[in-house]
PDB file of C-alpha atoms and ligand atoms in Angstrom:
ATOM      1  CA  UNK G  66     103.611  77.453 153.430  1.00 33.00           C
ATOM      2  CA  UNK G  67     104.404  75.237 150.346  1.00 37.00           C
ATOM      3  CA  UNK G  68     101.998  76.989 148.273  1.00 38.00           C
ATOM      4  CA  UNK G  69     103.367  80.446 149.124  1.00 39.00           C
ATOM      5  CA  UNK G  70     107.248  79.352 148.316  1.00 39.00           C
ATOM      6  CA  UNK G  71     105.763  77.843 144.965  1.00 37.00           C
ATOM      7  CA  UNK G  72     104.002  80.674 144.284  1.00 39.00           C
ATOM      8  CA  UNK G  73     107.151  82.913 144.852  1.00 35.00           C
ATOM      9  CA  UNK G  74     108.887  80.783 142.865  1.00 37.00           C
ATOM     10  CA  UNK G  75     106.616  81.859 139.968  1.00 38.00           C
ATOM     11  CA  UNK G  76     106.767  85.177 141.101  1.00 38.00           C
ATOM     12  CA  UNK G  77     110.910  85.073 140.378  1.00 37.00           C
ATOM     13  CA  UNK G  78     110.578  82.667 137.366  1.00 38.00           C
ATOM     14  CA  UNK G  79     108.436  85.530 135.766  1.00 41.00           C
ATOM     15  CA  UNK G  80     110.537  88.314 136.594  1.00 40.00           C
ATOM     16  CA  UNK G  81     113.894  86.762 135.365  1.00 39.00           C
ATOM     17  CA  UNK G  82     111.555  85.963 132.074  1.00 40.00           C
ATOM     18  CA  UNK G  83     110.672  89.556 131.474  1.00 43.00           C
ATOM     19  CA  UNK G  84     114.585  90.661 132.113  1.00 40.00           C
ATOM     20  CA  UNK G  85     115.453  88.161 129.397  1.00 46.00           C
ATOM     21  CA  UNK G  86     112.920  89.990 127.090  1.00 48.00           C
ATOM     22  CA  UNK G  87     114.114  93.199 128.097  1.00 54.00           C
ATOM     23  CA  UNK G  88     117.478  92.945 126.366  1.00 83.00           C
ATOM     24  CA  UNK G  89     115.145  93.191 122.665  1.00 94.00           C
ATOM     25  CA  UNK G  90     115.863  96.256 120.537  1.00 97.00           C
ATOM     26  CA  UNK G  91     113.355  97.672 118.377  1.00 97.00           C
ATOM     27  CA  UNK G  92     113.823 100.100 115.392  1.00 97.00           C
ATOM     28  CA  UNK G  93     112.377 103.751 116.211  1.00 97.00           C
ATOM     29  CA  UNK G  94     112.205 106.426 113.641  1.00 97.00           C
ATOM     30  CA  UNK G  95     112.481 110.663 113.912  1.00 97.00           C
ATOM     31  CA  UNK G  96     111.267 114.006 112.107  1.00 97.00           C
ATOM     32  CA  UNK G  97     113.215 116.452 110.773  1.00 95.00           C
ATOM     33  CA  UNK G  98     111.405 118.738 108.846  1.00 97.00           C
ATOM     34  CA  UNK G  99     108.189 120.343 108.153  1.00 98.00           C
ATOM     35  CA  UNK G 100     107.276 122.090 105.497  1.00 98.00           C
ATOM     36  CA  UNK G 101     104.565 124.629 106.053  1.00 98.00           C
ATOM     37  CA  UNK G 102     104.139 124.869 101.872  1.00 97.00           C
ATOM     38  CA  UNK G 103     102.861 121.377 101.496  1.00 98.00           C
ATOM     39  CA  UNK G 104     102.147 120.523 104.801  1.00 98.00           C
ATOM     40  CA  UNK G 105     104.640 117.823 105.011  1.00 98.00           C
ATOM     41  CA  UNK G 106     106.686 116.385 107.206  1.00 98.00           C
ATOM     42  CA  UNK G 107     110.353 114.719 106.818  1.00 97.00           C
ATOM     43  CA  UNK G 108     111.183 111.702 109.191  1.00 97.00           C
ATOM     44  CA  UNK G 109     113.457 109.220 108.948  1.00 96.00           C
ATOM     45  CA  UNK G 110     115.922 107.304 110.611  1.00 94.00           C
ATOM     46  CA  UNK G 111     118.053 109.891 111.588  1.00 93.00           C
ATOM     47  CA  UNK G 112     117.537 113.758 111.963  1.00 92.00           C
ATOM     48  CA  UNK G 113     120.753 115.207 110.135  1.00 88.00           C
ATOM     49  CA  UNK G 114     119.957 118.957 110.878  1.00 89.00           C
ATOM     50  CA  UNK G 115     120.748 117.662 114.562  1.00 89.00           C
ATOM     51  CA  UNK G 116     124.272 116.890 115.267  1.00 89.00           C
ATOM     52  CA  UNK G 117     123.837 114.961 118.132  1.00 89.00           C
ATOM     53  CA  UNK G 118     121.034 113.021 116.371  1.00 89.00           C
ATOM     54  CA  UNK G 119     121.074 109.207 116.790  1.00 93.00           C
ATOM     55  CA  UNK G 120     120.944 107.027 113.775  1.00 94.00           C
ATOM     56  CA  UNK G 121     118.330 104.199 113.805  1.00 96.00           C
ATOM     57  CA  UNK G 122     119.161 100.504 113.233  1.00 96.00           C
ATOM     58  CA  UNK G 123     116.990  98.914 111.097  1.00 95.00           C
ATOM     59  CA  UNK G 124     119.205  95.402 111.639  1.00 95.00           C
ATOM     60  CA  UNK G 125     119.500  94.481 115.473  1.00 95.00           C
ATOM     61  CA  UNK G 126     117.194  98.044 116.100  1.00 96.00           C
ATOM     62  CA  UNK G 127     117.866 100.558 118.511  1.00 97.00           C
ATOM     63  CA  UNK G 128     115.714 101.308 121.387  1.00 97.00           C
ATOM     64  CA  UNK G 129     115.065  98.937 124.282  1.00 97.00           C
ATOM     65  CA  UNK G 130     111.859  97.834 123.121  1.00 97.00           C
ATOM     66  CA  UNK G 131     110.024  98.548 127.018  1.00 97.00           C
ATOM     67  CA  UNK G 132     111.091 102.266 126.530  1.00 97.00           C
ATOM     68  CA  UNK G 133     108.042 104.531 126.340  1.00 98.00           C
ATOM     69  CA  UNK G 134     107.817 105.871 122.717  1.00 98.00           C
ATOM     70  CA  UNK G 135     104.962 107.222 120.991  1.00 98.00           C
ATOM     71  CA  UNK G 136     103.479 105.022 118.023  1.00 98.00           C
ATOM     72  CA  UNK G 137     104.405 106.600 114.276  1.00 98.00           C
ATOM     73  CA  UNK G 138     101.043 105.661 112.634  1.00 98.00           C
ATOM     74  CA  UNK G 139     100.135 106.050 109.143  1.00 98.00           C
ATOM     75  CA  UNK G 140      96.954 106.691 106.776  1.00 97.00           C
ATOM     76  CA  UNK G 141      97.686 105.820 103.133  1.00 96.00           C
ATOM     77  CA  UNK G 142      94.825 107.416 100.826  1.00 96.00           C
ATOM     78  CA  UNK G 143      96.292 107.585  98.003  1.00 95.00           C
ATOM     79  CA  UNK G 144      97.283 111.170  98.078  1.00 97.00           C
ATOM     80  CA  UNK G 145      98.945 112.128  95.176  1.00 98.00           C
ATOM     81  CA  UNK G 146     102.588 113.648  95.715  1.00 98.00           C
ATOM     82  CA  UNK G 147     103.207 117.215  96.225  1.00 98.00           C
ATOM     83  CA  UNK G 148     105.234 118.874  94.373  1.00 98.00           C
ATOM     84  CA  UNK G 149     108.389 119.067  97.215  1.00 98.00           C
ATOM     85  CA  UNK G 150     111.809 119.143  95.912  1.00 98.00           C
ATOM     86  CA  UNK G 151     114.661 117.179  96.530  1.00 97.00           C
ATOM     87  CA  UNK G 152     117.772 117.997  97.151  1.00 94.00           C
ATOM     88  CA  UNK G 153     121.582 116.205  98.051  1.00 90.00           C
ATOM     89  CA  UNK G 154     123.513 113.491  95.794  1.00 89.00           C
ATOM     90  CA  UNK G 155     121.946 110.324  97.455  1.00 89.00           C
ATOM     91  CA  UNK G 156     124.314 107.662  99.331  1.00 88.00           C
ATOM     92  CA  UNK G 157     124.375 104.057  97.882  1.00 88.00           C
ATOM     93  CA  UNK G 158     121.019 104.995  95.914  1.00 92.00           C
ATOM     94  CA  UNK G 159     119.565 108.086  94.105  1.00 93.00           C
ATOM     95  CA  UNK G 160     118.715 111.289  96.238  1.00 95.00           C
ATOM     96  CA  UNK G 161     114.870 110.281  95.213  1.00 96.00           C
ATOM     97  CA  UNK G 162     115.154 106.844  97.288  1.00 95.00           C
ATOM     98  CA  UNK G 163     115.286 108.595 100.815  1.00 95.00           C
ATOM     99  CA  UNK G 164     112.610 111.327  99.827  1.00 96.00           C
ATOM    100  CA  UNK G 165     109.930 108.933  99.051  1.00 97.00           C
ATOM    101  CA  UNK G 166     106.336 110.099  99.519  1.00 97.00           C
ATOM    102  CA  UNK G 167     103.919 107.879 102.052  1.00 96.00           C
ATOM    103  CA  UNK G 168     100.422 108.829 100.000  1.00 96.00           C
ATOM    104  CA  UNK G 169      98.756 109.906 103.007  1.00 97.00           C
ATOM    105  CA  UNK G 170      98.864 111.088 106.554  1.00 98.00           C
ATOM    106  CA  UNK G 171     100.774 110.724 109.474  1.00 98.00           C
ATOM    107  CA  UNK G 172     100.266 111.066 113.273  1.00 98.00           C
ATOM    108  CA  UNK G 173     100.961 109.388 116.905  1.00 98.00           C
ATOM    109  CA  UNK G 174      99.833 107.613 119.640  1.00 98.00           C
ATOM    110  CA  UNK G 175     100.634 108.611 123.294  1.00 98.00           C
ATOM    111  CA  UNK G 176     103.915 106.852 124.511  1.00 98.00           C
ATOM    112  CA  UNK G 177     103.773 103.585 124.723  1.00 98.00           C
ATOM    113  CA  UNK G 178     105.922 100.558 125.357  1.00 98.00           C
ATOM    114  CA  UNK G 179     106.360  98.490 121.684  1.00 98.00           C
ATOM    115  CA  UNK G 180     106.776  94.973 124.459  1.00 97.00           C
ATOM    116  CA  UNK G 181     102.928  95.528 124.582  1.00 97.00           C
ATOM    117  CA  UNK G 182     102.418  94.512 120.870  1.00 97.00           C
ATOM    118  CA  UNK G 183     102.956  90.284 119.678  1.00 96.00           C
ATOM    119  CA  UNK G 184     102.618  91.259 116.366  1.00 96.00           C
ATOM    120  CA  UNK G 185     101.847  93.906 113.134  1.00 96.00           C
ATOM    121  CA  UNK G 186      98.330  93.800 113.441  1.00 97.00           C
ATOM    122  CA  UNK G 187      98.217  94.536 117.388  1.00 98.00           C
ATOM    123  CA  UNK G 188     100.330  97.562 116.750  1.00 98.00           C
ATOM    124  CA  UNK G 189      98.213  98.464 113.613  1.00 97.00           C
ATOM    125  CA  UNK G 190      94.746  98.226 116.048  1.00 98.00           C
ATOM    126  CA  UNK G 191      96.548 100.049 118.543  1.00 98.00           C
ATOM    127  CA  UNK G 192      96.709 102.915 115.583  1.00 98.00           C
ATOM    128  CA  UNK G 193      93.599 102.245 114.561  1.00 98.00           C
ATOM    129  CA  UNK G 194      92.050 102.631 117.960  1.00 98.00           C
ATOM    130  CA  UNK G 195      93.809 105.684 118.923  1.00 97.00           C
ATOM    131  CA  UNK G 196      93.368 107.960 115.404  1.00 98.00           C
ATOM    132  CA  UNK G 197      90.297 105.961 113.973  1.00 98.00           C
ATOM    133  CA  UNK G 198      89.893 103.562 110.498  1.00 97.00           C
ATOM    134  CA  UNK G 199      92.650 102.774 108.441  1.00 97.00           C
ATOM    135  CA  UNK G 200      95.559 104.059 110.656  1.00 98.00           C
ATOM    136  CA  UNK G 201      98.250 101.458 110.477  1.00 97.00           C
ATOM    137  CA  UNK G 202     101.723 101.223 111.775  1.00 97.00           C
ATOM    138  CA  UNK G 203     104.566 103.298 110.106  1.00 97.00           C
ATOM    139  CA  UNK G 204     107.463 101.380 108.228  1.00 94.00           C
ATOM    140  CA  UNK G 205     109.777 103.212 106.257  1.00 91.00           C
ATOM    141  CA  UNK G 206     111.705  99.854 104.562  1.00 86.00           C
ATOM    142  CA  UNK G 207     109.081  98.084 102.200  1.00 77.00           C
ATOM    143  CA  UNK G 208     105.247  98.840 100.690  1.00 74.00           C
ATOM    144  CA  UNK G 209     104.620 102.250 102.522  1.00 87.00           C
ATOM    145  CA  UNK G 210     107.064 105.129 100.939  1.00 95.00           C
ATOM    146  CA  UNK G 211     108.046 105.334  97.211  1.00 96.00           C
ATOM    147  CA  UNK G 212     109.493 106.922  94.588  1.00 96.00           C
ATOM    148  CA  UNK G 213     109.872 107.195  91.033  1.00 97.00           C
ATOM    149  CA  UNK G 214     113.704 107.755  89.119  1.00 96.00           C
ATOM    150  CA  UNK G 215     113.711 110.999  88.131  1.00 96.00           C
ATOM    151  CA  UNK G 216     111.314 112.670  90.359  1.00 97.00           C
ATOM    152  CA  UNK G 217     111.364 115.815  91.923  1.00 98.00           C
ATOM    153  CA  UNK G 218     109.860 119.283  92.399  1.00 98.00           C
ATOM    154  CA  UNK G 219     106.233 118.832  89.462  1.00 98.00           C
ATOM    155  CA  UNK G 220     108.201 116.192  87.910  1.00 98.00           C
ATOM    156  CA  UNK G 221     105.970 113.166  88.810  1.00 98.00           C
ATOM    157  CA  UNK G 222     103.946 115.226  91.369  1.00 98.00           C
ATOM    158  CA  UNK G 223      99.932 115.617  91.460  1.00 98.00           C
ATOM    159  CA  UNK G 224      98.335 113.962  88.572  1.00 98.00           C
ATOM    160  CA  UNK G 225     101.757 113.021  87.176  1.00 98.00           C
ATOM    161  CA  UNK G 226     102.562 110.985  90.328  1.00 98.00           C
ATOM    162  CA  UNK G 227      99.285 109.166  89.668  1.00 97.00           C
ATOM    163  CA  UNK G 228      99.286 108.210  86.489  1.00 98.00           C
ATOM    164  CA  UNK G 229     102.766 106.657  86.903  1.00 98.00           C
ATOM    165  CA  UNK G 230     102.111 104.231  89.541  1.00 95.00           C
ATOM    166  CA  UNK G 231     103.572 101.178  87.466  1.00 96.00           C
ATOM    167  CA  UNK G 232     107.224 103.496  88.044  1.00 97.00           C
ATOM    168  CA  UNK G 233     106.741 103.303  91.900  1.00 96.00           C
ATOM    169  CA  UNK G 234     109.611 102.021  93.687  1.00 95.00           C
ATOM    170  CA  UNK G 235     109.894 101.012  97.141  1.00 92.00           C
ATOM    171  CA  UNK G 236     111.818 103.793  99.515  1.00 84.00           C
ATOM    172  CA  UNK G 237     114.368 103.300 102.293  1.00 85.00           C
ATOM    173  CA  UNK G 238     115.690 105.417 105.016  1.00 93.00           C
ATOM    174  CA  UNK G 239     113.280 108.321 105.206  1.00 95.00           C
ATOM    175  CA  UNK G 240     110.516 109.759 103.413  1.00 97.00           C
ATOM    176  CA  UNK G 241     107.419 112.534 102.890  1.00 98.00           C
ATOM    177  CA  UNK G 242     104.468 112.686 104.505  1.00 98.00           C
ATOM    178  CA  UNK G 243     101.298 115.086 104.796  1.00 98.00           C
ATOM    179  CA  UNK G 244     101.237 115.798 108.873  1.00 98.00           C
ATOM    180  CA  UNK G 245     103.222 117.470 111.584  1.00 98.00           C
ATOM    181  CA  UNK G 246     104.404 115.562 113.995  1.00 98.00           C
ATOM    182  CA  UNK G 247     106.138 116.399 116.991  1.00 97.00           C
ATOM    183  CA  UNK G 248     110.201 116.642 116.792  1.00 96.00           C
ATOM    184  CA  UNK G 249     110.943 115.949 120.734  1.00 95.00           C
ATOM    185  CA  UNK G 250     110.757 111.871 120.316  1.00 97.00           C
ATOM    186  CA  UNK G 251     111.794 109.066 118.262  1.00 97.00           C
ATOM    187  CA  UNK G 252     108.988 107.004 117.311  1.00 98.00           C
ATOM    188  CA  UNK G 253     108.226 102.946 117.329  1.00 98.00           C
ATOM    189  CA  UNK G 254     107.913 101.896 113.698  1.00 97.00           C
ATOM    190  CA  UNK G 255     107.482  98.841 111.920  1.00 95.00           C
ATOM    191  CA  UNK G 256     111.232  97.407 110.805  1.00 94.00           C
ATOM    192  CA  UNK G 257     112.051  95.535 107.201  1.00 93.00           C
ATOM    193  CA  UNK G 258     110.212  92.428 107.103  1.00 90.00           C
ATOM    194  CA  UNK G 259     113.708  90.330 106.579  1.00 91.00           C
ATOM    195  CA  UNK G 260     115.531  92.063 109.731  1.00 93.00           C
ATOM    196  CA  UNK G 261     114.783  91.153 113.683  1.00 92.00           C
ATOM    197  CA  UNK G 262     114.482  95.164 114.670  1.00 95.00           C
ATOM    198  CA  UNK G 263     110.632  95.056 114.878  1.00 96.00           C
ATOM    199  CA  UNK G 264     109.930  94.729 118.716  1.00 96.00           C
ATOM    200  CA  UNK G 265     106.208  92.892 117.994  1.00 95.00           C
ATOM    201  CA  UNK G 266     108.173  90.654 115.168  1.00 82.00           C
ATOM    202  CA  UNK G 267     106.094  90.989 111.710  1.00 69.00           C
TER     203      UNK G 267
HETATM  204  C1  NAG E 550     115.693 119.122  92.198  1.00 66.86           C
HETATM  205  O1  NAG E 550     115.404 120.347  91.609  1.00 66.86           O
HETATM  206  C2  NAG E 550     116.052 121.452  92.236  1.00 66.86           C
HETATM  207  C3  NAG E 550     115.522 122.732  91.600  1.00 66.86           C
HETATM  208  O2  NAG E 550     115.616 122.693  90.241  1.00 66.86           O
HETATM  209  C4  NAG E 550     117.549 121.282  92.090  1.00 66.86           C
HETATM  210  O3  NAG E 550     118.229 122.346  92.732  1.00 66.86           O
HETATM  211  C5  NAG E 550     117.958 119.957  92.712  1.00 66.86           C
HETATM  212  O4  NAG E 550     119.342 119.717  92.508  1.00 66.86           O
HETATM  213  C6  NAG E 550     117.178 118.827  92.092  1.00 66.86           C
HETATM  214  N1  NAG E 550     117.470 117.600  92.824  1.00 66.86           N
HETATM  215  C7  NAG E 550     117.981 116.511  92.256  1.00 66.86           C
HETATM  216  C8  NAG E 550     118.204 115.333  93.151  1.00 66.86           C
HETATM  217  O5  NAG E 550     118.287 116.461  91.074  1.00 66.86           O
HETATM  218  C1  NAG E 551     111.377 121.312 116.442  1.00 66.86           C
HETATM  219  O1  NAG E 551     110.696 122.194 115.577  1.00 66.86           O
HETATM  220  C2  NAG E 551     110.804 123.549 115.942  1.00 66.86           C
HETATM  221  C3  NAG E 551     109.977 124.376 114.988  1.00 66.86           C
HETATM  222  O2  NAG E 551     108.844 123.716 114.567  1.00 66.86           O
HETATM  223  C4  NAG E 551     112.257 123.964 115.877  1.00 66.86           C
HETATM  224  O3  NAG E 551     112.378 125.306 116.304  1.00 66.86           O
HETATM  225  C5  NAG E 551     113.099 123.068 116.774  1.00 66.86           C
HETATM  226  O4  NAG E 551     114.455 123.371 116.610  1.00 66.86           O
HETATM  227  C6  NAG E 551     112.862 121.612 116.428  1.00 66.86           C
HETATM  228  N1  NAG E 551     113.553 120.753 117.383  1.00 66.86           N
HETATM  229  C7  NAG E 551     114.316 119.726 117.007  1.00 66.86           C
HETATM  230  C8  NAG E 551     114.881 118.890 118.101  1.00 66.86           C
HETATM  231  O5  NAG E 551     114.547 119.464 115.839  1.00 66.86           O
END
């Protein structure tokens, strides 16, 4: 009888500790656009063609991070830009900065719940095992997206892009990607390393 009360007692203990974890946000990304030219997609935090789109929060995040999203995974070969143009006056940085380009591919997982992951390189093997090598996690703040000042349309596309890689500067917000996605989600992605929005941590 003892055993069975300390056993519930477990039981409880456990349960309160998952409700404690439950109140975690994590940051969760959309698409917006394709673009059947280039075979690109446009994703981002928010989805501004849809005016009852939800902005991401790339701070404190925005999704309860047991919520079943599918994974935003990424394979960066190197792909040189295409020559997409871009358009719009910026915000607090140039109109270039949130229409970076990833260098590679993007896909997703089946829904998932981002709890499941303790850290990056869980969430990058659960890429890896569900599209193959090299898929890692999206992030959209840090290494992944860039840009170069002045860019847009050929300027710095294809070989240009290339042979300018010492101009590459880290993008923010949203950014270009070969791939087409589905556009009835948001997505788990990785969050800025220096912000708690990343529901595995970093
Ligand atoms: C990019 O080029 C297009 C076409 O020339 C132009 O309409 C657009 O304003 C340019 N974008 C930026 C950010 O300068
Ligand atoms: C999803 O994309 C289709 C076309 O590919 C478009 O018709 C539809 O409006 C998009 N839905 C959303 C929510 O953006």
């Amino acid at each position: 009888m003892a055993c069975i009360r300390i056993l519930c007692f477990f039981v409880i203990s456990n349960i309160h500790h998952v409700q404690v974890v439950t109140g975690k946000l994590g940051v969760t990304a959309v698409k917006q656009s394709h673009s059947p030219e280039f075979g690109i997609d446009y994703i981002g935090c928010r989805d501004w063609t849809n005016p009852t789109g939800m902005n991401c929060n790339p701070y404190q995040g925005d999704t309860d991070c047991n919520a079943k999203l599918p994974m935003l995974c990424v394979r960066v070969d190197q792909s040189p830009r295409p020559p997409y143009l871009i358009y719009g006056e910026g915000a607090a940085m140039p109109a270039a900065n949130y229409a970076g380009w990833n260098g590679g591919h993007v896909s997703t997982t089946l829904p998932t719940e981002a709890s499941r992951f303790r850290n990056r390189a869980e969430a990058n093997r659960f890429c890896a095992e569900t599209l193959g090598e090299h898929w890692e996690i999206a992030g959209i703040w840090g290494s992944q997206p860039h840009w170069i000042s002045g860019m847009n349309g050929t300027k710095y596309a294809g070989s240009e892009w290339t042979a300018n890689k010492d101009r590459l500067l880290n993008g923010g917000w949203s950014f270009y990607t070969y791939g087409n996605v589905r556009n009835d989600t948001r997505f788990w992605i990785q969050g800025p390393a220096d912000q708690s929005s990343t529901c595995w941590g970093h």
